[in-house]
């Protein structure tokens, strides 16, 4: 059973500014479960440090462009990566994503539409992750309470049972 994690939440210095977003609840979870981390923006080759990106134009199907350079448009690459992870990571049964990120956020990301900030968008990597799988996805901010932490783990274990053990038997790898 694998839980995917936005790499910056584990302390990897992969943010656009070279920093991290290490989170104690995520670290605790990673001590007890098998995890696999990824930074979508690094994975598609944007590097560290890199120009920051933002979401624009459409709440449901936004475009990601450079905050200071609108010619930078990694939208397709981020979407393709989200689909690839959802469909090819063996045992993937849940994902903890970084809130408010234009790549990783899940319902808390700012989208700029007609000059107005709307803060209920989803990052492009995460949007495709969800579109191409049914795995439970949670932002790190929602792991704060013991109840939501426990509920997330229960949903992950249920997903694993339903999609791997039931289908493949105990010997699934
Ligand atoms: S939020 Fe996502 S894209 Fe941004 S640094 Fe963290 S893992 Fe990378």
Coordinates of C-alpha atoms and ligand atoms in Angstrom, one line a residue:
X1 CA 0.0 0.0 0.0
X2 CA 1.6 3.2 -1.2
X3 CA 0.7 6.7 -0.1
X4 CA 1.9 9.4 -2.5
X5 CA 3.1 12.7 -1.1
X6 CA 4.0 16.1 -2.5
X7 CA 7.8 16.1 -1.9
X8 CA 8.0 19.5 -0.3
X9 CA 5.8 18.3 2.6
X10 CA 8.5 15.7 3.6
X11 CA 11.1 18.5 3.7
X12 CA 12.6 18.3 0.2
X13 CA 13.8 21.7 -0.8
X14 CA 11.9 21.7 -4.1
X15 CA 9.7 24.8 -3.9
X16 CA 10.2 27.4 -6.6
X17 CA 12.2 29.5 -4.2
X18 CA 14.4 26.6 -3.0
X19 CA 12.5 26.1 0.2
X20 CA 10.3 23.3 1.6
X21 CA 7.0 22.9 3.4
X22 CA 7.8 20.2 5.8
X23 CA 4.8 19.2 7.8
X24 CA 4.9 17.3 11.1
X25 CA 1.7 15.3 10.4
X26 CA 3.0 14.2 7.1
X27 CA 6.3 13.2 8.6
X28 CA 4.5 11.2 11.3
X29 CA 2.4 9.4 8.7
X30 CA 5.5 8.6 6.6
X31 CA 7.1 6.8 9.6
X32 CA 4.2 4.3 9.7
X33 CA 3.3 3.8 6.1
X34 CA 5.1 3.2 2.8
X35 CA 5.2 6.4 0.9
X36 CA 6.4 7.6 -2.5
X37 CA 7.1 11.3 -3.1
X38 CA 7.1 13.5 -6.1
X39 CA 7.4 17.2 -6.9
X40 CA 5.5 17.6 -10.2
X41 CA 7.1 20.8 -11.1
X42 CA 10.6 19.4 -10.7
X43 CA 9.6 16.2 -12.4
X44 CA 8.6 18.0 -15.6
X45 CA 11.9 19.8 -15.7
X46 CA 11.2 23.3 -14.3
X47 CA 14.1 23.0 -11.9
X48 CA 15.0 24.6 -8.5
X49 CA 14.8 27.5 -8.2
X50 CA 12.3 28.2 -10.9
X51 CA 9.9 30.9 -12.0
X52 CA 6.6 30.7 -10.0
X53 CA 3.5 29.7 -11.9
X54 CA -0.2 30.6 -11.3
X55 CA -3.6 29.3 -12.5
X56 CA -5.7 31.6 -14.7
X57 CA -8.9 31.9 -16.8
X58 CA -11.2 28.9 -15.9
X59 CA -12.0 27.4 -12.5
X60 CA -12.7 23.9 -13.8
X61 CA -10.1 23.8 -16.5
X62 CA -7.5 26.5 -15.7
X63 CA -4.2 27.2 -17.5
X64 CA -0.9 27.3 -15.6
X65 CA 1.4 30.1 -16.7
X66 CA 4.5 31.9 -15.4
X67 CA 3.6 34.6 -12.8
X68 CA 6.1 36.9 -14.4
X69 CA 6.4 35.2 -17.8
X70 CA 3.1 34.3 -19.5
X71 CA 5.0 32.5 -22.2
X72 CA 5.8 29.8 -19.7
X73 CA 3.0 27.3 -19.9
X74 CA 3.6 23.8 -18.3
X75 CA -0.2 23.0 -18.2
X76 CA 0.0 19.9 -20.5
X77 CA 3.1 18.5 -18.9
X78 CA 1.5 18.8 -15.4
X79 CA -1.7 17.2 -16.5
X80 CA 0.1 14.3 -18.3
X81 CA 2.2 13.6 -15.2
X82 CA -0.9 13.5 -13.0
X83 CA -2.5 10.9 -15.3
X84 CA 0.7 8.9 -15.5
X85 CA 1.1 8.7 -11.7
X86 CA -2.5 7.8 -11.3
X87 CA -2.3 4.9 -13.8
X88 CA 1.2 3.5 -13.3
X89 CA 2.3 3.7 -9.7
X90 CA 1.8 0.2 -8.3
X91 CA -0.1 0.0 -5.1
X92 CA -1.0 3.7 -5.0
X93 CA -3.9 4.0 -2.6
X94 CA -3.9 7.6 -1.5
X95 CA -2.2 11.0 -1.9
X96 CA -1.3 13.9 0.4
X97 CA -0.9 17.0 -1.6
X98 CA 0.3 20.5 -0.8
X99 CA -2.5 23.0 -0.3
X100 CA -2.7 26.2 -2.4
X101 CA -0.2 25.0 -5.0
X102 CA -1.0 25.5 -8.8
X103 CA 0.3 22.0 -9.3
X104 CA -0.6 20.1 -6.1
X105 CA -3.5 21.9 -4.4
X106 CA -6.9 20.2 -4.0
X107 CA -9.6 22.8 -3.8
X108 CA -7.6 25.6 -2.2
X109 CA -5.6 27.0 -5.1
X110 CA -6.0 30.5 -6.3
X111 CA -7.3 30.9 -9.9
X112 CA -7.2 34.4 -11.4
X113 CA -10.3 35.0 -13.5
X114 CA -11.0 38.5 -15.0
X115 CA -8.5 40.0 -12.5
X116 CA -10.3 38.4 -9.5
X117 CA -8.7 35.8 -7.2
X118 CA -10.9 32.7 -6.7
X119 CA -9.4 30.4 -4.1
X120 CA -11.2 27.1 -4.7
X121 CA -9.1 25.8 -7.6
X122 CA -7.3 22.5 -7.9
X123 CA -3.7 22.1 -9.2
X124 CA -3.3 20.6 -12.6
X125 CA -1.3 17.5 -11.4
X126 CA -3.9 16.7 -8.7
X127 CA -6.8 17.3 -11.0
X128 CA -5.6 14.6 -13.4
X129 CA -4.6 12.4 -10.5
X130 CA -8.2 12.5 -9.3
X131 CA -9.7 12.3 -12.8
X132 CA -7.8 9.1 -13.6
X133 CA -8.2 7.2 -10.3
X134 CA -10.5 7.0 -7.3
X135 CA -7.8 7.3 -4.7
X136 CA -8.4 9.4 -1.6
X137 CA -6.6 12.7 -1.9
X138 CA -6.1 15.1 1.0
X139 CA -4.3 18.4 1.6
X140 CA -1.8 18.5 4.4
X141 CA -3.9 21.2 6.2
X142 CA -6.6 18.6 6.7
X143 CA -4.4 16.2 8.5
X144 CA -4.3 18.6 11.5
X145 CA -7.1 17.0 13.4
X146 CA -6.8 13.4 14.7
X147 CA -10.3 12.6 13.3
X148 CA -9.5 13.6 9.8
X149 CA -6.0 11.9 9.9
X150 CA -7.7 8.6 11.0
X151 CA -10.5 8.9 8.5
X152 CA -7.9 9.5 5.7
X153 CA -6.0 6.4 6.7
X154 CA -9.2 4.3 6.8
X155 CA -10.1 5.5 3.3
X156 CA -6.6 4.6 2.0
X157 CA -6.8 1.1 3.5
X158 CA -10.2 0.6 2.2
X159 CA -9.1 1.6 -1.3
X160 CA -6.1 -0.7 -1.1
X161 CA -8.3 -3.6 0.0
X162 CA -10.8 -3.0 -2.8
X163 CA -8.4 -2.3 -5.7
X164 CA -5.4 -4.6 -5.0
X165 CA -6.1 -7.3 -2.4
X166 CA -9.6 -8.2 -3.8
X167 CA -8.4 -8.1 -7.4
X168 CA -5.0 -9.7 -7.1
X169 CA -5.0 -11.8 -3.9
X170 CA -2.5 -11.4 -1.1
X171 CA 0.5 -11.8 -3.4
X172 CA 0.0 -8.5 -5.2
X173 CA 3.2 -6.6 -5.5
Ligands
LIG1 S1 3.6 22.1 -3.9 FE1 4.0 20.4 -5.4 S2 5.0 21.4 -7.1 FE2 5.1 22.8 -5.4 S3 7.1 22.3 -4.4 FE3 5.6 21.1 -3.4 S4 5.6 19.1 -4.5 FE4 6.6 20.6 -5.8

